[in-house]
Tab-separated table of C-alpha atoms in Angstrom:
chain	number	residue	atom	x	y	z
A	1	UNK	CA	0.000	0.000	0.000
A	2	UNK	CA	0.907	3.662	0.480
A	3	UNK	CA	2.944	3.231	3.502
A	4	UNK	CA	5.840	1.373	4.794
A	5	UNK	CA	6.669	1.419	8.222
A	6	UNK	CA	10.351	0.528	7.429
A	7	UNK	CA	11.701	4.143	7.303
A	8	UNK	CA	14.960	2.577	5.866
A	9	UNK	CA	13.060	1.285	3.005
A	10	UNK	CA	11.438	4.332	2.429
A	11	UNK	CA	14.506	6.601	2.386
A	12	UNK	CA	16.031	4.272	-0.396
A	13	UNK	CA	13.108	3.283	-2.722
A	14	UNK	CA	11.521	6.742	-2.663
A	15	UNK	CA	14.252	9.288	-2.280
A	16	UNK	CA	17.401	7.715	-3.529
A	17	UNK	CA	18.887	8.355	-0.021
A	18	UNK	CA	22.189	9.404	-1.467
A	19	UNK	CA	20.370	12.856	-3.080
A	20	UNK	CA	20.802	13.706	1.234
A	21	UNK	CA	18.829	16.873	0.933
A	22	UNK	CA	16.808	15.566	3.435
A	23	UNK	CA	17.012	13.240	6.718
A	24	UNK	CA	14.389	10.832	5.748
A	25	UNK	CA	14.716	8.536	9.283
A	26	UNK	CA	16.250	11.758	11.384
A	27	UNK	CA	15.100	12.261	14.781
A	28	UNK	CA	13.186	16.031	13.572
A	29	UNK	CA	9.654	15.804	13.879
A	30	UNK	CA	7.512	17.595	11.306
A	31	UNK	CA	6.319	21.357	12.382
A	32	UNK	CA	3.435	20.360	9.912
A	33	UNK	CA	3.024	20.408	6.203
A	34	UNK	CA	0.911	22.507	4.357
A	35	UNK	CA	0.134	23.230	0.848
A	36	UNK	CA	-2.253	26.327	-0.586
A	37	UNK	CA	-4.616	25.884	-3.719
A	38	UNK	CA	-7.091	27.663	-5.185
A	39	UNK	CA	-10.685	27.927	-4.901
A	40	UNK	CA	-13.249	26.756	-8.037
A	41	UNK	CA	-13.184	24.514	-10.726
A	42	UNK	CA	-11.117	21.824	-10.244
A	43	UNK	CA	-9.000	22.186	-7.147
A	44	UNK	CA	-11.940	20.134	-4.769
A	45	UNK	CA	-10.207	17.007	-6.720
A	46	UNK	CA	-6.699	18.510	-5.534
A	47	UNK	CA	-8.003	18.746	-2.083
A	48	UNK	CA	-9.925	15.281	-2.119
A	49	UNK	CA	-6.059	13.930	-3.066
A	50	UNK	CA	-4.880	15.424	0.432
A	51	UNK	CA	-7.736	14.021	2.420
A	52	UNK	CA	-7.256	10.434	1.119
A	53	UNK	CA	-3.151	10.742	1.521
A	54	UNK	CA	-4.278	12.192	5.060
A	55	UNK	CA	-5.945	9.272	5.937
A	56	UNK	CA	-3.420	6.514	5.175
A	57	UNK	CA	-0.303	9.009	6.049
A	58	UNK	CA	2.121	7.890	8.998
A	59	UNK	CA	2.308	10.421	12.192
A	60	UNK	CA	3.692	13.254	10.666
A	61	UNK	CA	3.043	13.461	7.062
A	62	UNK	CA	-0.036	14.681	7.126
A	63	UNK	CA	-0.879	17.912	5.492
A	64	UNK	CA	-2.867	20.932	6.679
A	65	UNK	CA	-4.582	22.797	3.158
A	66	UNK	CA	-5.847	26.057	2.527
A	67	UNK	CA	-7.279	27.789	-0.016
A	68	UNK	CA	-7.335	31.010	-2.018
A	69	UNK	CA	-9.430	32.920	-4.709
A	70	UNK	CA	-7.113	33.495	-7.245
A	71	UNK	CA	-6.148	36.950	-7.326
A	72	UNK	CA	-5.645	36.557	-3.212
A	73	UNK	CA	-3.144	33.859	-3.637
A	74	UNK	CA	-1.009	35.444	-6.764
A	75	UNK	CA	-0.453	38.508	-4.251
A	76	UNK	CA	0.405	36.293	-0.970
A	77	UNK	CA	2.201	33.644	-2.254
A	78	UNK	CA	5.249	35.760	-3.736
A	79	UNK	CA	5.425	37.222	-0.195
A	80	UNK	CA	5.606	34.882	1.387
A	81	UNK	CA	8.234	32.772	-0.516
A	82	UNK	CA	10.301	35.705	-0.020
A	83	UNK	CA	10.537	36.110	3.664
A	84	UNK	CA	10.818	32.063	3.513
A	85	UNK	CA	7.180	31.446	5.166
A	86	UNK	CA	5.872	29.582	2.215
A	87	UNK	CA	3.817	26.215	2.552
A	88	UNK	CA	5.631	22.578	2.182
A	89	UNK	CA	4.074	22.755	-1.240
A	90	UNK	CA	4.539	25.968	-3.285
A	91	UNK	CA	2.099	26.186	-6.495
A	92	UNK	CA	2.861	28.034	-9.314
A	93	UNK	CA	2.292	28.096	-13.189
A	94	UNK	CA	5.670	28.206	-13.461
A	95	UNK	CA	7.392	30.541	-16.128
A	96	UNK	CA	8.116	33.738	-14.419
A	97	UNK	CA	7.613	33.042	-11.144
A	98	UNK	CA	8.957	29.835	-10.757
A	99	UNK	CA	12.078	31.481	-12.130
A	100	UNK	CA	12.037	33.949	-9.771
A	101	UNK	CA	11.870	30.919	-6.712
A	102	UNK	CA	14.917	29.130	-8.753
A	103	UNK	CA	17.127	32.415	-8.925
A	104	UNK	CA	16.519	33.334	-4.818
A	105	UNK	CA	17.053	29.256	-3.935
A	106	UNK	CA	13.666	28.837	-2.527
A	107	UNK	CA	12.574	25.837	-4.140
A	108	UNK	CA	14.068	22.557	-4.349
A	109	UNK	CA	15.409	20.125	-7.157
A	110	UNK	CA	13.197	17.469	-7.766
A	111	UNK	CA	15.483	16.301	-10.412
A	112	UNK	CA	16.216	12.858	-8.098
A	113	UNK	CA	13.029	12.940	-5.711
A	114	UNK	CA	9.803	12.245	-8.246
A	115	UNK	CA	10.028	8.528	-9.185
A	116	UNK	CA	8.370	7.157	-12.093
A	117	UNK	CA	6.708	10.821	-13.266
A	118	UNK	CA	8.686	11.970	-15.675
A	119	UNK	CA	8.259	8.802	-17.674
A	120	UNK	CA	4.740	9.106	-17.170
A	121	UNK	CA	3.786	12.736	-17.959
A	122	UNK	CA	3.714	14.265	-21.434
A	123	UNK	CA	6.924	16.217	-22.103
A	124	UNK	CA	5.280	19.203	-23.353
A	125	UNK	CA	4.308	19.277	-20.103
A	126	UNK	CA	6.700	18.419	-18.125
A	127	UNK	CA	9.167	20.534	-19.621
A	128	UNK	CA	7.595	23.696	-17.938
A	129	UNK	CA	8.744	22.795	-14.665
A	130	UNK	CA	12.280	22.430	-15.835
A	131	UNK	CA	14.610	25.332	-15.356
A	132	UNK	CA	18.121	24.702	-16.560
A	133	UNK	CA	17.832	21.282	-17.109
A	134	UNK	CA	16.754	20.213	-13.706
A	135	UNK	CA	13.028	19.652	-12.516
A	136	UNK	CA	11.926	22.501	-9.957
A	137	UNK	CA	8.237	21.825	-10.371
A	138	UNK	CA	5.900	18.922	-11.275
A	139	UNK	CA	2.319	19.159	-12.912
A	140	UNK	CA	-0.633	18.955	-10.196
A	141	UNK	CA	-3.922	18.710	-11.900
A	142	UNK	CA	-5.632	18.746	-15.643
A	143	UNK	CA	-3.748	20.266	-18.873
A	144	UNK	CA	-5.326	23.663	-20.355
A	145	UNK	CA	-4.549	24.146	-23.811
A	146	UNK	CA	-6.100	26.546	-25.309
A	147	UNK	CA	-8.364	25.687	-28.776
A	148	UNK	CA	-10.962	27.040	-31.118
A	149	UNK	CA	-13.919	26.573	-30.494
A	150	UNK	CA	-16.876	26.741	-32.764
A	151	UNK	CA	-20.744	26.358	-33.662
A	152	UNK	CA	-21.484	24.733	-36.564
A	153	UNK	CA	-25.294	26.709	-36.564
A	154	UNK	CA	-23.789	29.722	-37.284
A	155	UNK	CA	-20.986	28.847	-39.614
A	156	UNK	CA	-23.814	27.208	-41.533
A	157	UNK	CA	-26.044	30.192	-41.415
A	158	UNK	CA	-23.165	32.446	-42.999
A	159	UNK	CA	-22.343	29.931	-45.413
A	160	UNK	CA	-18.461	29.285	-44.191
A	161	UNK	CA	-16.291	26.431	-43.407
A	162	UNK	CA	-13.868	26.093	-39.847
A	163	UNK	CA	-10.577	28.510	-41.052
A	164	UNK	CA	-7.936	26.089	-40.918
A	165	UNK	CA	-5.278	29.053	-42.144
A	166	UNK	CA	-4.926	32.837	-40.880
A	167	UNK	CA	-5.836	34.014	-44.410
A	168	UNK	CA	-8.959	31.927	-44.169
A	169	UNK	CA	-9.437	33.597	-41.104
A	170	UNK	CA	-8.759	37.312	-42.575
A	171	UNK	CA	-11.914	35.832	-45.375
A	172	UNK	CA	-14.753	34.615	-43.313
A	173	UNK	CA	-14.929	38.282	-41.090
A	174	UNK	CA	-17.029	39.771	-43.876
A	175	UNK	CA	-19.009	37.170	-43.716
A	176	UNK	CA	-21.234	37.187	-40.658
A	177	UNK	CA	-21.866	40.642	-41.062
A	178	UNK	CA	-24.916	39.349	-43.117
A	179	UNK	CA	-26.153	37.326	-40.332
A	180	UNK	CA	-25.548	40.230	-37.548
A	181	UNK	CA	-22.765	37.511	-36.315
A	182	UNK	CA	-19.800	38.430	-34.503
A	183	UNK	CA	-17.112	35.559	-36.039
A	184	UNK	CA	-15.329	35.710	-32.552
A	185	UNK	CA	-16.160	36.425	-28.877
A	186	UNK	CA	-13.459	37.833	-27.070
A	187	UNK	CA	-13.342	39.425	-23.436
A	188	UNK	CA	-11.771	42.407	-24.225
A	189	UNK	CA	-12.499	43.686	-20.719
A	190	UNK	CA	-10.870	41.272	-18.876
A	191	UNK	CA	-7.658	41.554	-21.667
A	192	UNK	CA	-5.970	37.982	-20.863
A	193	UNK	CA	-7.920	36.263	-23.716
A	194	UNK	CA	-6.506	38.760	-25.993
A	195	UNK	CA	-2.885	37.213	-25.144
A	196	UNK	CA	-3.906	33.875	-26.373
A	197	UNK	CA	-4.445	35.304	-30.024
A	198	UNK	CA	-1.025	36.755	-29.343
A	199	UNK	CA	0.507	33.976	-28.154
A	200	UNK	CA	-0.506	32.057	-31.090
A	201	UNK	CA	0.024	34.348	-33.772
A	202	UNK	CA	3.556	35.270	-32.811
A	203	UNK	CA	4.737	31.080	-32.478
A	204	UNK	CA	2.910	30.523	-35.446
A	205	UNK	CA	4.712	33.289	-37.323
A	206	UNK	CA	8.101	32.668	-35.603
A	207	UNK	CA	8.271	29.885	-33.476
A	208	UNK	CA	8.397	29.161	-29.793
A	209	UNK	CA	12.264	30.493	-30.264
A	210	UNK	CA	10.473	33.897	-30.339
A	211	UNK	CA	9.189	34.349	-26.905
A	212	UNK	CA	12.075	32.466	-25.331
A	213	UNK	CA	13.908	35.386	-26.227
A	214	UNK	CA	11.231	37.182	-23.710
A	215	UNK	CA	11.550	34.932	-21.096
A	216	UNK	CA	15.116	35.022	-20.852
A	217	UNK	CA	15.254	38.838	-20.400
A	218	UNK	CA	17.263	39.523	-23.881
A	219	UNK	CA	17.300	43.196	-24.467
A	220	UNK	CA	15.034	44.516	-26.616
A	221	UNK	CA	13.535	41.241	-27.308
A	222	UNK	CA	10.128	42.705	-27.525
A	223	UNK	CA	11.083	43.924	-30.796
A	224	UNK	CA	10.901	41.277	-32.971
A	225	UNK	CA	9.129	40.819	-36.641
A	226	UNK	CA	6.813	37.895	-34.961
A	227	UNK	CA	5.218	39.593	-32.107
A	228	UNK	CA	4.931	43.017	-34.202
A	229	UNK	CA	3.129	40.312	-36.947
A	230	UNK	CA	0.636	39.140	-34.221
A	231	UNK	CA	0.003	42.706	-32.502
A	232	UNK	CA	-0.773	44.323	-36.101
A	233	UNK	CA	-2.687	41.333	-36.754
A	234	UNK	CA	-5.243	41.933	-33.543
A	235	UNK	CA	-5.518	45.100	-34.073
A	236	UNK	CA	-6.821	44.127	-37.451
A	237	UNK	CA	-9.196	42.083	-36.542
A	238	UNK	CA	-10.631	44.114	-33.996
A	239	UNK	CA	-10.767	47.064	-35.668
A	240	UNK	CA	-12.485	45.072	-38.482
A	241	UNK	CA	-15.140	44.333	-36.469
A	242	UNK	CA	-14.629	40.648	-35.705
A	243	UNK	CA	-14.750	40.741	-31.935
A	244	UNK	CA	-18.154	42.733	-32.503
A	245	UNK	CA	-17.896	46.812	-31.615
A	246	UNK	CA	-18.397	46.340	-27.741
A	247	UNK	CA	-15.789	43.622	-27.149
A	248	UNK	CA	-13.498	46.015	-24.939
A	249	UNK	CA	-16.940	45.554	-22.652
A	250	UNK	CA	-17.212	41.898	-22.641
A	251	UNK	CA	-16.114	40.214	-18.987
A	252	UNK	CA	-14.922	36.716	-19.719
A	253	UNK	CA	-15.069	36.341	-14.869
A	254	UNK	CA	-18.609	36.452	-16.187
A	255	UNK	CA	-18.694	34.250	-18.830
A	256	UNK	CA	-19.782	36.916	-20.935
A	257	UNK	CA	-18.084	35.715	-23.923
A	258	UNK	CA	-19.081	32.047	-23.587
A	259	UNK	CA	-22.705	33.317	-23.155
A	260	UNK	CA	-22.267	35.232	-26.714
A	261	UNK	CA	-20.715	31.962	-28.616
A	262	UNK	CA	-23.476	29.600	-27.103
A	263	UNK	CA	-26.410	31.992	-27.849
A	264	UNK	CA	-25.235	31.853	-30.927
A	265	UNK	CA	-24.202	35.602	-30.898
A	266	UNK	CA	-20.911	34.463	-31.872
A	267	UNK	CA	-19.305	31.731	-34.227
A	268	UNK	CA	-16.238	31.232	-33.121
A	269	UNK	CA	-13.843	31.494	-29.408
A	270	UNK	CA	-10.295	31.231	-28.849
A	271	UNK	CA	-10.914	30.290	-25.139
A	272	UNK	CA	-8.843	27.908	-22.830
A	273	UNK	CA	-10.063	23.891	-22.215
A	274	UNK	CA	-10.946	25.221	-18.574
A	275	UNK	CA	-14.361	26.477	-20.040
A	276	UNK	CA	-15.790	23.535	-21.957
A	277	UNK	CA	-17.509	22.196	-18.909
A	278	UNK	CA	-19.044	25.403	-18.862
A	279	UNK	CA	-21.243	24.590	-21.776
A	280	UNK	CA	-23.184	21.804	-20.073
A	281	UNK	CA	-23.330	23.595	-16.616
A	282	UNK	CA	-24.780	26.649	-18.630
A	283	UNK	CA	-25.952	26.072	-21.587
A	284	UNK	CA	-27.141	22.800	-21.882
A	285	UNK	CA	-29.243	22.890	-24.274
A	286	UNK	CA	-26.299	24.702	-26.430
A	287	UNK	CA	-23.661	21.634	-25.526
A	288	UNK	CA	-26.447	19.145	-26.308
A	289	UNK	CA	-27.380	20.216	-30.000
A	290	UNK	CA	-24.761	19.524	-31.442
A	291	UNK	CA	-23.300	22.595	-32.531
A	292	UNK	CA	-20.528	22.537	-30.248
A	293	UNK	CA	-17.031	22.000	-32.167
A	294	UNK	CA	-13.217	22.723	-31.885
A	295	UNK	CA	-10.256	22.237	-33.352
A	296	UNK	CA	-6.565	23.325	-33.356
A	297	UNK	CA	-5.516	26.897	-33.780
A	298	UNK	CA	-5.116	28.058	-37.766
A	299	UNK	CA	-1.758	27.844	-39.263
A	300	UNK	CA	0.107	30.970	-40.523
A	301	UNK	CA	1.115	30.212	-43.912
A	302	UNK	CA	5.004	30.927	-44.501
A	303	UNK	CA	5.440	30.732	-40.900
A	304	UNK	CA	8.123	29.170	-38.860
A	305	UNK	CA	6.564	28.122	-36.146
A	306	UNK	CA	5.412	24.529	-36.175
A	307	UNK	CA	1.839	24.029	-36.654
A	308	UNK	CA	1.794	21.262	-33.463
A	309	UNK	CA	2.784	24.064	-31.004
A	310	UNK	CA	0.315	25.480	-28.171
A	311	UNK	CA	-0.421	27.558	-26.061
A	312	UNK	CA	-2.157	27.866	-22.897
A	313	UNK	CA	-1.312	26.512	-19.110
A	314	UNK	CA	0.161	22.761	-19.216
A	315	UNK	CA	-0.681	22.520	-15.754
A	316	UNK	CA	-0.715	24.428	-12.178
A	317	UNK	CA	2.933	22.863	-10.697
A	318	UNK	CA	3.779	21.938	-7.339
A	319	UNK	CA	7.131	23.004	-5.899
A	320	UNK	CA	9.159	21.683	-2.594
A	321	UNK	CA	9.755	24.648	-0.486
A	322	UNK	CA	13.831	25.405	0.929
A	323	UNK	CA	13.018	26.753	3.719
A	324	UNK	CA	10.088	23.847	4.751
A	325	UNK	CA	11.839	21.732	7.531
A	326	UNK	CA	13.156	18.458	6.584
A	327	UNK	CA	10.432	16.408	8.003
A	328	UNK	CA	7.851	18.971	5.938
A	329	UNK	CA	9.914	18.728	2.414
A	330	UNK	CA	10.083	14.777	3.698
A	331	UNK	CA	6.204	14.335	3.585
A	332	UNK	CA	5.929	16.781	0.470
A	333	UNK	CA	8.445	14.388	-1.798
A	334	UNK	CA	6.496	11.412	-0.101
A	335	UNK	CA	3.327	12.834	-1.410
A	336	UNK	CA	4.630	13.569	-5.026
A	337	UNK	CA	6.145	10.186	-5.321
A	338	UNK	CA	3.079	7.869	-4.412
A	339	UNK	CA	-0.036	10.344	-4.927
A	340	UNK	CA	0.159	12.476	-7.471
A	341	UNK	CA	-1.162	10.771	-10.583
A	342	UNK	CA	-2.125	7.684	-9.494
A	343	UNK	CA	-4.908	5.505	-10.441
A	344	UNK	CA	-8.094	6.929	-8.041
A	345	UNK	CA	-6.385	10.749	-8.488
A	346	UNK	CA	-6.679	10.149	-12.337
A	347	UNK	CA	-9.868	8.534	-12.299
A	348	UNK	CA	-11.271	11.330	-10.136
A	349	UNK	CA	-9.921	13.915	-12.853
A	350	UNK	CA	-11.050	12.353	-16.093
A	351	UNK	CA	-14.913	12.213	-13.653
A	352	UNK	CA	-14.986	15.676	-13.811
A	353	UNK	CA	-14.316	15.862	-17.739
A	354	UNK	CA	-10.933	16.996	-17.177
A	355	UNK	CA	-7.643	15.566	-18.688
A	356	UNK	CA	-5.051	14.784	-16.713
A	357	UNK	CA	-1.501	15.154	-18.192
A	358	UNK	CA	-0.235	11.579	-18.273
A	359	UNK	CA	0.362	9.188	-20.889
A	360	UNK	CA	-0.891	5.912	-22.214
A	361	UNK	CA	-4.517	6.170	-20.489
A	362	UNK	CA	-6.483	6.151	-23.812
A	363	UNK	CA	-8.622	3.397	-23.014
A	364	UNK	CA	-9.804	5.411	-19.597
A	365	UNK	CA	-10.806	8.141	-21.709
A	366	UNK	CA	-12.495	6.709	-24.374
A	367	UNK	CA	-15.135	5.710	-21.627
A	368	UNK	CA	-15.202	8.948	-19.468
A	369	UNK	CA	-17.787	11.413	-20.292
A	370	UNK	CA	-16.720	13.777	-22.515
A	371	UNK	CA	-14.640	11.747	-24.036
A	372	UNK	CA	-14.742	13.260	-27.964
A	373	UNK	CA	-12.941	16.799	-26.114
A	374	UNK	CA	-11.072	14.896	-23.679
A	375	UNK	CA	-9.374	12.819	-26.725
A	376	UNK	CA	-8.854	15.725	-28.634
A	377	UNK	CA	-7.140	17.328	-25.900
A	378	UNK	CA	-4.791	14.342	-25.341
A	379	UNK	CA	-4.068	14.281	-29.138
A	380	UNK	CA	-3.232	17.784	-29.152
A	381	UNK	CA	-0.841	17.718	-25.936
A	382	UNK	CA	0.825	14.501	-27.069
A	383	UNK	CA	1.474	15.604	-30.543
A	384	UNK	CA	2.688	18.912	-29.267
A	385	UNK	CA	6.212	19.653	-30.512
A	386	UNK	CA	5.938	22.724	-27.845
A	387	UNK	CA	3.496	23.941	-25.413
A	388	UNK	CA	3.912	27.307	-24.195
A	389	UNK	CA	2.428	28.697	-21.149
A	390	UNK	CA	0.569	31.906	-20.938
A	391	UNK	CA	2.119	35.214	-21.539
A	392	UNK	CA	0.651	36.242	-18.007
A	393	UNK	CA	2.423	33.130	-16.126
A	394	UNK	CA	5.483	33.242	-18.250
A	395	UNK	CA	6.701	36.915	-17.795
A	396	UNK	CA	8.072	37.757	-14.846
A	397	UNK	CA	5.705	38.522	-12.145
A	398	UNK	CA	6.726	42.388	-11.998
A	399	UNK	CA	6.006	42.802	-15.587
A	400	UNK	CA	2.161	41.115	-15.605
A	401	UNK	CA	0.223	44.397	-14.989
A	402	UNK	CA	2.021	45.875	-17.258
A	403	UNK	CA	1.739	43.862	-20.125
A	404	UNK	CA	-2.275	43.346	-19.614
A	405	UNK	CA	-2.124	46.978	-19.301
A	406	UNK	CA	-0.185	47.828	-22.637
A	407	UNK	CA	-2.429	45.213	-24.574
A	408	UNK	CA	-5.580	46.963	-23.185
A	409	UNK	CA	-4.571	49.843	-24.380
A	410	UNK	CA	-3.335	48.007	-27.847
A	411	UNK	CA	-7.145	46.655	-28.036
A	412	UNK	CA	-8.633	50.401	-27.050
A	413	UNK	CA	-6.919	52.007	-30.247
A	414	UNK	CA	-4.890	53.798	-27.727
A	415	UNK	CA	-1.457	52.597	-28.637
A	416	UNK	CA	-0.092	51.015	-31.938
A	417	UNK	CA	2.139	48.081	-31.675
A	418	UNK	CA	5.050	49.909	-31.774
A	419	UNK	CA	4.080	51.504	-28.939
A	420	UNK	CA	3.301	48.378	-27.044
A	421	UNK	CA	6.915	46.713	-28.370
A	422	UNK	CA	8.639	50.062	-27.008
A	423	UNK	CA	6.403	49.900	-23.846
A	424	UNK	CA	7.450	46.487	-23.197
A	425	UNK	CA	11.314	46.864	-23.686
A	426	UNK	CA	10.929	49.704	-21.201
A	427	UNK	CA	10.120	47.606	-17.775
């Protein structure tokens, strides 16, 4: 079972004692794990993994959760890594921030402490816990690519096929103006969605070698012909009307722009994975028609970006805290190594018509419910020659407001993409 009592055994088949950054059998008793998640969609199946490790766990390992809205734990949880009060378990979405816990030692390599995971996990996915070449975070929960999504009522009404290239894309606007269609929905208010056509255009135009450049802090790296392609390009499309005239008003924390594409207000949404379950909670009668497609992201033609690549958030990632005592980081590796993925946590995620990020379970989710997404999210992940976390998670934290800030104003016609780029290279 979970558990051995041998704490000999334990130290050597789950740690590989001689990686000695903890005392696995040491006479320290725990102060008391703890990890922090979030509050809604999803995370109840993170917590329900806690209560059942809880309730097997020797004296010791047991952990105390709490959780957070969102915006509450993005503004804590940097604090408190900082001044080296963070949980056993540090969550993250990686990119930036996890960076940021790398650079000030505050995290610990996994590299020799996760078992069998790494084998087990897609590598587009795994990858974004890797920070030079050793593992400082390890996928938690259910992948969140981000895809188009589509219904077929209204492409049929305006007489148009699915764009499967950005000039098809550029053709079909016109289109729906006939019908009194928007082609897209897009939350302009809440200005994150708007990265995702942005993310996309600029890898499809130039690769993920683009925004690596970004990430890394290269000067100037802002300005470069790929992300200048994909800001002109928004600003195209939204001054051509395809977001619809009042999309700078649209709230996607209200699921405003889900409400538009399921009415039928709408034919098309770039929108993450996170809101398909949306459509049956909401609009059932919408998810039940029929009308409900997707499919992958158009391809730029001449671009160098492969076609496979995408965007969105692999995962939320769990890090080992430094500064946790070595009974706490004990428990924490413990509960990577024999909970995290296995069979009732993935059964429990693929319930909830969520897909969790591991390989060779085809046969599970050809019977979940769901199943026609859920295999077209696994397809897309595991065929993935890159996935790229959002822009928002990847930059470093200090620079977040300001590059929802600068897009907003990109989207308001109140800066051109120069003016963004030369914003940008400014922080």
């Amino acid at each position: 079972m979970k558990k051995n009592n041998s704490c000999a055994v334990r130290a050597i088949g789950v740690f590989s004692a001689a990686a000695l950054m903890l005392t696995a059998c040491g006479g320290s008793e725990p102060d008391g794990a703890e990890a922090w998640v979030l509050t809604g969609d999803g995370w109840p199946k993170v917590e329900e993994g806690f209560d059942r490790w809880n309730e097997e766990a020797e004296e010791g390992q047991e952990f105390s959760v709490e959780s957070f809205e969102n915006d509450a734990y993005k503004e804590r949880i940097r604090t408190v890594v900082g001044s080296g009060d963070a949980p056993t378990l540090i969550m993250s979405w990686t990119g930036g921030a996890l960076l940021e816990y790398v650079e000030q030692d505050r995290v610990l390599d996994l590299t020799d402490h996760v078992g069998d995971l790494e084998e087990r996990i897609h590598e587009s996915v795994w990858n974004a816990g890797v920070v030079d070449g050793s593992v400082y975070a390890v996928p938690l929960n259910e992948l969140k690519p981000v895809a188009l999504y589509y219904n077929q009522a209204v492409l049929d009404e305006a007489g148009v096929d699915v764009p499967t290239t950005w000039s098809e894309v550029e053709e079909v606007v016109e289109a729906f103006e006939e019908i009194d269609a928007r082609p897209f929905a897009l939350a302009g208010a809440s200005v994150w969605p708007a990265l995702m056509w942005v993310q996309y255009l600029t890898d499809r135009h130039g690769g993920e070698e683009v925004f690596q450049r970004v990430m890394e802090g290269e000067e100037g790296a802002w300005d470069q012909e790929s992300i200048r392609f994909a800001l002109e390009e928004l600003k195209q499309l939204a001054d051509s009307g395809a977001f619809g005239e009042d999309f700078n008003a649209v709230n996607a924390n209200q699921n405003e722009d889900t409400r538009l594409f399921a009415d039928g207000e709408a034919a098309m949404m770039l929108q993450g994975s996170w809101v398909y379950p949306n459509f049956a909670r909401d609009f059932p009668e919408f998810a039940e028609s029929g009308d409900l497609g997707f499919t992958e992201f158009p391809a730029v033609e001449g671009g160098a970006g492969d076609p496979s690549n995408i965007v969105g958030n692999p995962a939320n990632f769990w890090s080992v805290s430094a500064d946790a005592s070595e009974a706490e980081q004990e428990a924490a590796l413990s509960f990577l190594s024999e909970e995290l993925y296995n069979d009732e946590y993935i059964d429990s995620l693929l319930e909830q018509g969520t897909l969790p990020p591991v390989k060779g379970i085809e046969d599970r989710i050809a019977d979940a419910e769901n199943s026609e997404f859920l295999e077209f999210n696994n397809t897309l992940v595991s065929e993935a020659n890159h996935f790229q976390l959002s822009w928002d998670q990847a930059v470093a934290p200090d620079d977040v407001q300001a590059l929802l800030d600068n897009l907003a104003s990109l989207l308001q016609g109140d800066a051109t993409p120069d003016e963004f780029i030369e914003a940008m290279n400014a922080l």
